[in-house]
């Protein structure tokens, strides 16, 4: 019987009680599930530029998650924009080994359930990130008492998780970019984390928080509570809007969180796949 070199190495490891060598690439998340192309109003990165950088970084997956804001754009315009982008992705996919996933980041999707469902059905997407960027179409930056705005924000996140047809819950504590996470009803946050844990939705670990307010979205305490309440599934995303932000902090953060009881993965055709 012929033995392969890998078999022999496994035998030697067993005899001498050695742990097999783990490649560094296996220690971190080799994907970025939250990237904005120039199909988003606030990004100037072309798809070609994104794919070139991802290939150079040897990423296995990238997720293009462009903005959708039904409060400021008609369904017809959104569909045309996303379809054009998806056609361009299909062309680029033919010439790269990096798998390009088609996503959308829909703002306040629970307020537009019919529009979101229709877009998802006909636009050929792999996943939807649901995010709260505004409260009643007013920016989160508006001045208000900390307790008032924090409770309203997390209540809106809870409603989104309960009623929106989304795959990923985006930057869950995004409000901390503008307000300190001090006085608010922690029971609402616990309900949010329980709802994610008991559903088919996945929690996003968004590294843009490191750039913007010194800690990822969500922060360490919220992530630990998510795990304590039974949550496991996560994706990582840089929320990149320019080239220097692509994959930013994902390698370091995912390596440091490798010991946590979480399952990191990607969403393909609205199904979670561990990587």
PDB file of N, CA and C in Angstrom, residues 123-210:
ATOM      1  N   UNK A 123     -33.401  40.646  -7.822  1.00  0.00           N
ATOM      2  CA  UNK A 123     -32.092  41.272  -8.067  1.00  0.00           C
ATOM      3  C   UNK A 123     -30.911  40.303  -7.988  1.00  0.00           C
ATOM      4  N   UNK A 124     -31.164  39.022  -7.754  1.00  0.00           N
ATOM      5  CA  UNK A 124     -30.096  38.014  -7.753  1.00  0.00           C
ATOM      6  C   UNK A 124     -29.016  38.356  -6.726  1.00  0.00           C
ATOM      7  N   UNK A 125     -29.397  38.315  -5.455  1.00  0.00           N
ATOM      8  CA  UNK A 125     -28.448  38.635  -4.390  1.00  0.00           C
ATOM      9  C   UNK A 125     -28.200  37.423  -3.496  1.00  0.00           C
ATOM     10  N   UNK A 126     -27.032  37.425  -2.839  1.00  0.00           N
ATOM     11  CA  UNK A 126     -26.695  36.364  -1.892  1.00  0.00           C
ATOM     12  C   UNK A 126     -27.170  36.678  -0.478  1.00  0.00           C
ATOM     13  N   UNK A 127     -27.166  37.946  -0.120  1.00  0.00           N
ATOM     14  CA  UNK A 127     -27.522  38.292   1.259  1.00  0.00           C
ATOM     15  C   UNK A 127     -27.902  39.760   1.380  1.00  0.00           C
ATOM     16  N   UNK A 128     -28.633  40.035   2.456  1.00  0.00           N
ATOM     17  CA  UNK A 128     -28.998  41.409   2.811  1.00  0.00           C
ATOM     18  C   UNK A 128     -28.493  41.695   4.217  1.00  0.00           C
ATOM     19  N   UNK A 129     -27.762  42.781   4.356  1.00  0.00           N
ATOM     20  CA  UNK A 129     -27.410  43.308   5.672  1.00  0.00           C
ATOM     21  C   UNK A 129     -28.482  44.341   6.045  1.00  0.00           C
ATOM     22  N   UNK A 130     -29.061  44.189   7.195  1.00  0.00           N
ATOM     23  CA  UNK A 130     -30.014  45.185   7.694  1.00  0.00           C
ATOM     24  C   UNK A 130     -29.307  46.095   8.683  1.00  0.00           C
ATOM     25  N   UNK A 131     -29.455  47.396   8.500  1.00  0.00           N
ATOM     26  CA  UNK A 131     -28.776  48.373   9.363  1.00  0.00           C
ATOM     27  C   UNK A 131     -29.718  49.515   9.731  1.00  0.00           C
ATOM     28  N   UNK A 132     -29.473  50.077  10.890  1.00  0.00           N
ATOM     29  CA  UNK A 132     -30.189  51.282  11.309  1.00  0.00           C
ATOM     30  C   UNK A 132     -29.226  52.462  11.209  1.00  0.00           C
ATOM     31  N   UNK A 133     -29.522  53.355  10.267  1.00  0.00           N
ATOM     32  CA  UNK A 133     -28.722  54.564  10.089  1.00  0.00           C
ATOM     33  C   UNK A 133     -29.468  55.810  10.542  1.00  0.00           C
ATOM     34  N   UNK A 134     -30.795  55.703  10.594  1.00  0.00           N
ATOM     35  CA  UNK A 134     -31.630  56.856  10.930  1.00  0.00           C
ATOM     36  C   UNK A 134     -32.772  56.430  11.843  1.00  0.00           C
ATOM     37  N   UNK A 135     -33.293  57.373  12.585  1.00  0.00           N
ATOM     38  CA  UNK A 135     -34.493  57.170  13.394  1.00  0.00           C
ATOM     39  C   UNK A 135     -35.571  58.105  12.868  1.00  0.00           C
ATOM     40  N   UNK A 136     -36.617  57.509  12.309  1.00  0.00           N
ATOM     41  CA  UNK A 136     -37.693  58.288  11.697  1.00  0.00           C
ATOM     42  C   UNK A 136     -37.143  59.285  10.687  1.00  0.00           C
ATOM     43  N   UNK A 137     -36.191  58.759   9.884  1.00  0.00           N
ATOM     44  CA  UNK A 137     -35.576  59.517   8.794  1.00  0.00           C
ATOM     45  C   UNK A 137     -34.774  60.721   9.290  1.00  0.00           C
ATOM     46  N   UNK A 138     -34.437  60.712  10.570  1.00  0.00           N
ATOM     47  CA  UNK A 138     -33.565  61.750  11.126  1.00  0.00           C
ATOM     48  C   UNK A 138     -32.235  61.110  11.512  1.00  0.00           C
ATOM     49  N   UNK A 139     -31.161  61.825  11.236  1.00  0.00           N
ATOM     50  CA  UNK A 139     -29.835  61.302  11.508  1.00  0.00           C
ATOM     51  C   UNK A 139     -29.626  60.979  12.975  1.00  0.00           C
ATOM     52  N   UNK A 140     -28.820  59.971  13.226  1.00  0.00           N
ATOM     53  CA  UNK A 140     -28.495  59.601  14.606  1.00  0.00           C
ATOM     54  C   UNK A 140     -27.656  60.671  15.294  1.00  0.00           C
ATOM     55  N   UNK A 141     -27.143  61.604  14.537  1.00  0.00           N
ATOM     56  CA  UNK A 141     -26.299  62.645  15.113  1.00  0.00           C
ATOM     57  C   UNK A 141     -27.107  63.732  15.819  1.00  0.00           C
ATOM     58  N   UNK A 142     -28.427  63.712  15.631  1.00  0.00           N
ATOM     59  CA  UNK A 142     -29.227  64.797  16.186  1.00  0.00           C
ATOM     60  C   UNK A 142     -29.092  64.860  17.702  1.00  0.00           C
ATOM     61  N   UNK A 143     -29.194  66.030  18.240  1.00  0.00           N
ATOM     62  CA  UNK A 143     -29.035  66.212  19.681  1.00  0.00           C
ATOM     63  C   UNK A 143     -30.291  65.744  20.405  1.00  0.00           C
ATOM     64  N   UNK A 144     -30.073  64.961  21.431  1.00  0.00           N
ATOM     65  CA  UNK A 144     -31.153  64.431  22.252  1.00  0.00           C
ATOM     66  C   UNK A 144     -30.527  63.887  23.516  1.00  0.00           C
ATOM     67  N   UNK A 145     -31.350  63.612  24.519  1.00  0.00           N
ATOM     68  CA  UNK A 145     -30.798  63.021  25.732  1.00  0.00           C
ATOM     69  C   UNK A 145     -30.242  61.645  25.392  1.00  0.00           C
ATOM     70  N   UNK A 146     -29.115  61.289  25.993  1.00  0.00           N
ATOM     71  CA  UNK A 146     -28.462  60.024  25.685  1.00  0.00           C
ATOM     72  C   UNK A 146     -29.411  58.843  25.889  1.00  0.00           C
ATOM     73  N   UNK A 147     -30.093  58.829  27.021  1.00  0.00           N
ATOM     74  CA  UNK A 147     -30.974  57.711  27.342  1.00  0.00           C
ATOM     75  C   UNK A 147     -32.091  57.600  26.319  1.00  0.00           C
ATOM     76  N   UNK A 148     -32.646  58.714  25.929  1.00  0.00           N
ATOM     77  CA  UNK A 148     -33.761  58.718  24.989  1.00  0.00           C
ATOM     78  C   UNK A 148     -33.343  58.172  23.633  1.00  0.00           C
ATOM     79  N   UNK A 149     -32.258  58.690  23.088  1.00  0.00           N
ATOM     80  CA  UNK A 149     -31.859  58.274  21.746  1.00  0.00           C
ATOM     81  C   UNK A 149     -31.332  56.844  21.738  1.00  0.00           C
ATOM     82  N   UNK A 150     -30.654  56.412  22.783  1.00  0.00           N
ATOM     83  CA  UNK A 150     -30.147  55.044  22.841  1.00  0.00           C
ATOM     84  C   UNK A 150     -31.287  54.031  22.898  1.00  0.00           C
ATOM     85  N   UNK A 151     -32.287  54.289  23.730  1.00  0.00           N
ATOM     86  CA  UNK A 151     -33.426  53.375  23.828  1.00  0.00           C
ATOM     87  C   UNK A 151     -34.203  53.314  22.519  1.00  0.00           C
ATOM     88  N   UNK A 152     -34.366  54.465  21.880  1.00  0.00           N
ATOM     89  CA  UNK A 152     -35.079  54.480  20.598  1.00  0.00           C
ATOM     90  C   UNK A 152     -34.291  53.726  19.540  1.00  0.00           C
ATOM     91  N   UNK A 153     -32.984  53.915  19.550  1.00  0.00           N
ATOM     92  CA  UNK A 153     -32.142  53.224  18.568  1.00  0.00           C
ATOM     93  C   UNK A 153     -32.232  51.708  18.743  1.00  0.00           C
ATOM     94  N   UNK A 154     -32.002  51.211  19.956  1.00  0.00           N
ATOM     95  CA  UNK A 154     -32.000  49.764  20.169  1.00  0.00           C
ATOM     96  C   UNK A 154     -33.403  49.169  19.987  1.00  0.00           C
ATOM     97  N   UNK A 155     -34.439  49.932  20.270  1.00  0.00           N
ATOM     98  CA  UNK A 155     -35.804  49.465  19.998  1.00  0.00           C
ATOM     99  C   UNK A 155     -36.018  49.292  18.499  1.00  0.00           C
ATOM    100  N   UNK A 156     -35.437  50.201  17.716  1.00  0.00           N
ATOM    101  CA  UNK A 156     -35.554  50.115  16.267  1.00  0.00           C
ATOM    102  C   UNK A 156     -34.775  48.908  15.737  1.00  0.00           C
ATOM    103  N   UNK A 157     -33.606  48.650  16.316  1.00  0.00           N
ATOM    104  CA  UNK A 157     -32.837  47.459  15.935  1.00  0.00           C
ATOM    105  C   UNK A 157     -33.651  46.196  16.224  1.00  0.00           C
ATOM    106  N   UNK A 158     -34.286  46.158  17.374  1.00  0.00           N
ATOM    107  CA  UNK A 158     -35.101  44.997  17.745  1.00  0.00           C
ATOM    108  C   UNK A 158     -36.243  44.797  16.745  1.00  0.00           C
ATOM    109  N   UNK A 159     -36.928  45.877  16.386  1.00  0.00           N
ATOM    110  CA  UNK A 159     -38.020  45.774  15.406  1.00  0.00           C
ATOM    111  C   UNK A 159     -37.506  45.278  14.060  1.00  0.00           C
ATOM    112  N   UNK A 160     -36.331  45.751  13.676  1.00  0.00           N
ATOM    113  CA  UNK A 160     -35.748  45.302  12.409  1.00  0.00           C
ATOM    114  C   UNK A 160     -35.504  43.792  12.427  1.00  0.00           C
ATOM    115  N   UNK A 161     -34.938  43.290  13.523  1.00  0.00           N
ATOM    116  CA  UNK A 161     -34.635  41.864  13.621  1.00  0.00           C
ATOM    117  C   UNK A 161     -35.913  41.031  13.615  1.00  0.00           C
ATOM    118  N   UNK A 162     -36.949  41.537  14.273  1.00  0.00           N
ATOM    119  CA  UNK A 162     -38.218  40.805  14.370  1.00  0.00           C
ATOM    120  C   UNK A 162     -38.964  40.758  13.044  1.00  0.00           C
ATOM    121  N   UNK A 163     -38.940  41.875  12.310  1.00  0.00           N
ATOM    122  CA  UNK A 163     -39.877  42.003  11.193  1.00  0.00           C
ATOM    123  C   UNK A 163     -39.242  42.093   9.803  1.00  0.00           C
ATOM    124  N   UNK A 164     -37.937  42.253   9.710  1.00  0.00           N
ATOM    125  CA  UNK A 164     -37.316  42.407   8.392  1.00  0.00           C
ATOM    126  C   UNK A 164     -36.763  41.079   7.886  1.00  0.00           C
ATOM    127  N   UNK A 165     -36.872  40.868   6.590  1.00  0.00           N
ATOM    128  CA  UNK A 165     -36.332  39.666   5.956  1.00  0.00           C
ATOM    129  C   UNK A 165     -34.885  39.951   5.563  1.00  0.00           C
ATOM    130  N   UNK A 166     -33.988  39.777   6.532  1.00  0.00           N
ATOM    131  CA  UNK A 166     -32.567  40.064   6.328  1.00  0.00           C
ATOM    132  C   UNK A 166     -31.745  38.844   6.730  1.00  0.00           C
ATOM    133  N   UNK A 167     -30.485  38.829   6.306  1.00  0.00           N
ATOM    134  CA  UNK A 167     -29.589  37.719   6.640  1.00  0.00           C
ATOM    135  C   UNK A 167     -28.594  38.085   7.734  1.00  0.00           C
ATOM    136  N   UNK A 168     -28.129  39.335   7.695  1.00  0.00           N
ATOM    137  CA  UNK A 168     -27.083  39.787   8.621  1.00  0.00           C
ATOM    138  C   UNK A 168     -27.556  41.042   9.335  1.00  0.00           C
ATOM    139  N   UNK A 169     -27.324  41.087  10.647  1.00  0.00           N
ATOM    140  CA  UNK A 169     -27.632  42.291  11.435  1.00  0.00           C
ATOM    141  C   UNK A 169     -26.380  43.152  11.474  1.00  0.00           C
ATOM    142  N   UNK A 170     -26.434  44.289  10.781  1.00  0.00           N
ATOM    143  CA  UNK A 170     -25.258  45.122  10.599  1.00  0.00           C
ATOM    144  C   UNK A 170     -24.956  46.027  11.776  1.00  0.00           C
ATOM    145  N   UNK A 171     -23.669  46.276  11.988  1.00  0.00           N
ATOM    146  CA  UNK A 171     -23.119  47.154  13.040  1.00  0.00           C
ATOM    147  C   UNK A 171     -24.137  47.501  14.139  1.00  0.00           C
ATOM    148  N   UNK A 172     -24.377  46.504  14.984  1.00  0.00           N
ATOM    149  CA  UNK A 172     -25.498  46.518  15.923  1.00  0.00           C
ATOM    150  C   UNK A 172     -25.466  47.689  16.902  1.00  0.00           C
ATOM    151  N   UNK A 173     -24.286  48.128  17.305  1.00  0.00           N
ATOM    152  CA  UNK A 173     -24.185  49.259  18.235  1.00  0.00           C
ATOM    153  C   UNK A 173     -23.602  50.495  17.537  1.00  0.00           C
ATOM    154  N   UNK A 174     -23.999  50.694  16.304  1.00  0.00           N
ATOM    155  CA  UNK A 174     -23.532  51.816  15.481  1.00  0.00           C
ATOM    156  C   UNK A 174     -23.767  53.161  16.166  1.00  0.00           C
ATOM    157  N   UNK A 175     -24.791  53.224  17.002  1.00  0.00           N
ATOM    158  CA  UNK A 175     -25.142  54.460  17.701  1.00  0.00           C
ATOM    159  C   UNK A 175     -23.979  55.006  18.524  1.00  0.00           C
ATOM    160  N   UNK A 176     -23.055  54.130  18.930  1.00  0.00           N
ATOM    161  CA  UNK A 176     -21.949  54.593  19.776  1.00  0.00           C
ATOM    162  C   UNK A 176     -20.995  55.494  19.007  1.00  0.00           C
ATOM    163  N   UNK A 177     -21.150  55.529  17.698  1.00  0.00           N
ATOM    164  CA  UNK A 177     -20.336  56.460  16.907  1.00  0.00           C
ATOM    165  C   UNK A 177     -20.678  57.907  17.263  1.00  0.00           C
ATOM    166  N   UNK A 178     -21.910  58.125  17.740  1.00  0.00           N
ATOM    167  CA  UNK A 178     -22.366  59.481  18.033  1.00  0.00           C
ATOM    168  C   UNK A 178     -22.755  59.698  19.489  1.00  0.00           C
ATOM    169  N   UNK A 179     -23.013  58.608  20.217  1.00  0.00           N
ATOM    170  CA  UNK A 179     -23.471  58.726  21.600  1.00  0.00           C
ATOM    171  C   UNK A 179     -22.775  57.669  22.465  1.00  0.00           C
ATOM    172  N   UNK A 180     -22.432  58.028  23.681  1.00  0.00           N
ATOM    173  CA  UNK A 180     -21.819  57.082  24.607  1.00  0.00           C
ATOM    174  C   UNK A 180     -22.839  56.022  25.021  1.00  0.00           C
ATOM    175  N   UNK A 181     -22.384  54.761  25.085  1.00  0.00           N
ATOM    176  CA  UNK A 181     -23.273  53.669  25.494  1.00  0.00           C
ATOM    177  C   UNK A 181     -23.326  53.565  27.009  1.00  0.00           C
ATOM    178  N   UNK A 182     -23.930  54.550  27.625  1.00  0.00           N
ATOM    179  CA  UNK A 182     -24.000  54.572  29.083  1.00  0.00           C
ATOM    180  C   UNK A 182     -25.389  54.174  29.579  1.00  0.00           C
ATOM    181  N   UNK A 183     -26.287  55.118  29.596  1.00  0.00           N
ATOM    182  CA  UNK A 183     -27.609  54.869  30.176  1.00  0.00           C
ATOM    183  C   UNK A 183     -28.620  54.467  29.106  1.00  0.00           C
ATOM    184  N   UNK A 184     -28.963  53.193  29.110  1.00  0.00           N
ATOM    185  CA  UNK A 184     -30.050  52.719  28.250  1.00  0.00           C
ATOM    186  C   UNK A 184     -30.572  51.409  28.825  1.00  0.00           C
ATOM    187  N   UNK A 185     -31.721  50.980  28.332  1.00  0.00           N
ATOM    188  CA  UNK A 185     -32.372  49.783  28.847  1.00  0.00           C
ATOM    189  C   UNK A 185     -31.658  48.535  28.331  1.00  0.00           C
ATOM    190  N   UNK A 186     -30.898  47.896  29.207  1.00  0.00           N
ATOM    191  CA  UNK A 186     -30.134  46.708  28.806  1.00  0.00           C
ATOM    192  C   UNK A 186     -31.040  45.535  28.443  1.00  0.00           C
ATOM    193  N   UNK A 187     -32.294  45.569  28.908  1.00  0.00           N
ATOM    194  CA  UNK A 187     -33.224  44.496  28.568  1.00  0.00           C
ATOM    195  C   UNK A 187     -33.514  44.465  27.073  1.00  0.00           C
ATOM    196  N   UNK A 188     -33.522  45.649  26.455  1.00  0.00           N
ATOM    197  CA  UNK A 188     -33.755  45.703  25.007  1.00  0.00           C
ATOM    198  C   UNK A 188     -32.599  45.026  24.278  1.00  0.00           C
ATOM    199  N   UNK A 189     -31.389  45.315  24.721  1.00  0.00           N
ATOM    200  CA  UNK A 189     -30.212  44.703  24.095  1.00  0.00           C
ATOM    201  C   UNK A 189     -30.251  43.189  24.254  1.00  0.00           C
ATOM    202  N   UNK A 190     -30.650  42.709  25.422  1.00  0.00           N
ATOM    203  CA  UNK A 190     -30.731  41.262  25.630  1.00  0.00           C
ATOM    204  C   UNK A 190     -31.765  40.646  24.690  1.00  0.00           C
ATOM    205  N   UNK A 191     -32.896  41.322  24.501  1.00  0.00           N
ATOM    206  CA  UNK A 191     -33.907  40.824  23.562  1.00  0.00           C
ATOM    207  C   UNK A 191     -33.348  40.752  22.147  1.00  0.00           C
ATOM    208  N   UNK A 192     -32.581  41.763  21.768  1.00  0.00           N
ATOM    209  CA  UNK A 192     -31.963  41.789  20.440  1.00  0.00           C
ATOM    210  C   UNK A 192     -31.073  40.568  20.240  1.00  0.00           C
ATOM    211  N   UNK A 193     -30.201  40.324  21.199  1.00  0.00           N
ATOM    212  CA  UNK A 193     -29.237  39.229  21.077  1.00  0.00           C
ATOM    213  C   UNK A 193     -29.932  37.874  21.110  1.00  0.00           C
ATOM    214  N   UNK A 194     -30.976  37.752  21.919  1.00  0.00           N
ATOM    215  CA  UNK A 194     -31.741  36.500  21.953  1.00  0.00           C
ATOM    216  C   UNK A 194     -32.443  36.258  20.615  1.00  0.00           C
ATOM    217  N   UNK A 195     -33.003  37.324  20.049  1.00  0.00           N
ATOM    218  CA  UNK A 195     -33.707  37.197  18.770  1.00  0.00           C
ATOM    219  C   UNK A 195     -32.761  36.743  17.659  1.00  0.00           C
ATOM    220  N   UNK A 196     -31.554  37.306  17.633  1.00  0.00           N
ATOM    221  CA  UNK A 196     -30.584  36.890  16.624  1.00  0.00           C
ATOM    222  C   UNK A 196     -30.209  35.429  16.851  1.00  0.00           C
ATOM    223  N   UNK A 197     -29.959  35.065  18.109  1.00  0.00           N
ATOM    224  CA  UNK A 197     -29.526  33.702  18.441  1.00  0.00           C
ATOM    225  C   UNK A 197     -30.564  32.659  18.056  1.00  0.00           C
ATOM    226  N   UNK A 198     -31.841  33.014  18.176  1.00  0.00           N
ATOM    227  CA  UNK A 198     -32.919  32.047  17.942  1.00  0.00           C
ATOM    228  C   UNK A 198     -33.450  32.084  16.514  1.00  0.00           C
ATOM    229  N   UNK A 199     -32.860  32.907  15.673  1.00  0.00           N
ATOM    230  CA  UNK A 199     -33.330  33.039  14.296  1.00  0.00           C
ATOM    231  C   UNK A 199     -32.275  32.530  13.328  1.00  0.00           C
ATOM    232  N   UNK A 200     -32.549  32.679  12.049  1.00  0.00           N
ATOM    233  CA  UNK A 200     -31.572  32.327  11.027  1.00  0.00           C
ATOM    234  C   UNK A 200     -30.674  33.496  10.672  1.00  0.00           C
ATOM    235  N   UNK A 201     -30.768  34.557  11.424  1.00  0.00           N
ATOM    236  CA  UNK A 201     -29.963  35.742  11.150  1.00  0.00           C
ATOM    237  C   UNK A 201     -28.568  35.598  11.771  1.00  0.00           C
ATOM    238  N   UNK A 202     -27.642  36.370  11.247  1.00  0.00           N
ATOM    239  CA  UNK A 202     -26.239  36.293  11.653  1.00  0.00           C
ATOM    240  C   UNK A 202     -25.770  37.658  12.129  1.00  0.00           C
ATOM    241  N   UNK A 203     -24.994  37.677  13.176  1.00  0.00           N
ATOM    242  CA  UNK A 203     -24.457  38.926  13.723  1.00  0.00           C
ATOM    243  C   UNK A 203     -23.212  39.336  12.953  1.00  0.00           C
ATOM    244  N   UNK A 204     -23.167  40.594  12.540  1.00  0.00           N
ATOM    245  CA  UNK A 204     -21.970  41.118  11.879  1.00  0.00           C
ATOM    246  C   UNK A 204     -20.988  41.673  12.905  1.00  0.00           C
ATOM    247  N   UNK A 205     -19.714  41.337  12.719  1.00  0.00           N
ATOM    248  CA  UNK A 205     -18.632  42.004  13.433  1.00  0.00           C
ATOM    249  C   UNK A 205     -18.010  42.977  12.435  1.00  0.00           C
ATOM    250  N   UNK A 206     -18.278  44.244  12.657  1.00  0.00           N
ATOM    251  CA  UNK A 206     -17.924  45.300  11.702  1.00  0.00           C
ATOM    252  C   UNK A 206     -16.719  46.070  12.233  1.00  0.00           C
ATOM    253  N   UNK A 207     -15.605  45.967  11.511  1.00  0.00           N
ATOM    254  CA  UNK A 207     -14.356  46.544  12.020  1.00  0.00           C
ATOM    255  C   UNK A 207     -14.238  48.042  11.786  1.00  0.00           C
ATOM    256  N   UNK A 208     -15.212  48.648  11.108  1.00  0.00           N
ATOM    257  CA  UNK A 208     -15.130  50.103  10.909  1.00  0.00           C
ATOM    258  C   UNK A 208     -15.227  50.850  12.237  1.00  0.00           C
ATOM    259  N   UNK A 209     -15.804  50.197  13.247  1.00  0.00           N
ATOM    260  CA  UNK A 209     -15.868  50.822  14.563  1.00  0.00           C
ATOM    261  C   UNK A 209     -14.495  51.098  15.135  1.00  0.00           C
ATOM    262  N   UNK A 210     -13.533  50.249  14.785  1.00  0.00           N
ATOM    263  CA  UNK A 210     -12.158  50.458  15.260  1.00  0.00           C
ATOM    264  C   UNK A 210     -11.607  51.759  14.695  1.00  0.00           C
TER     265      UNK A 210
END
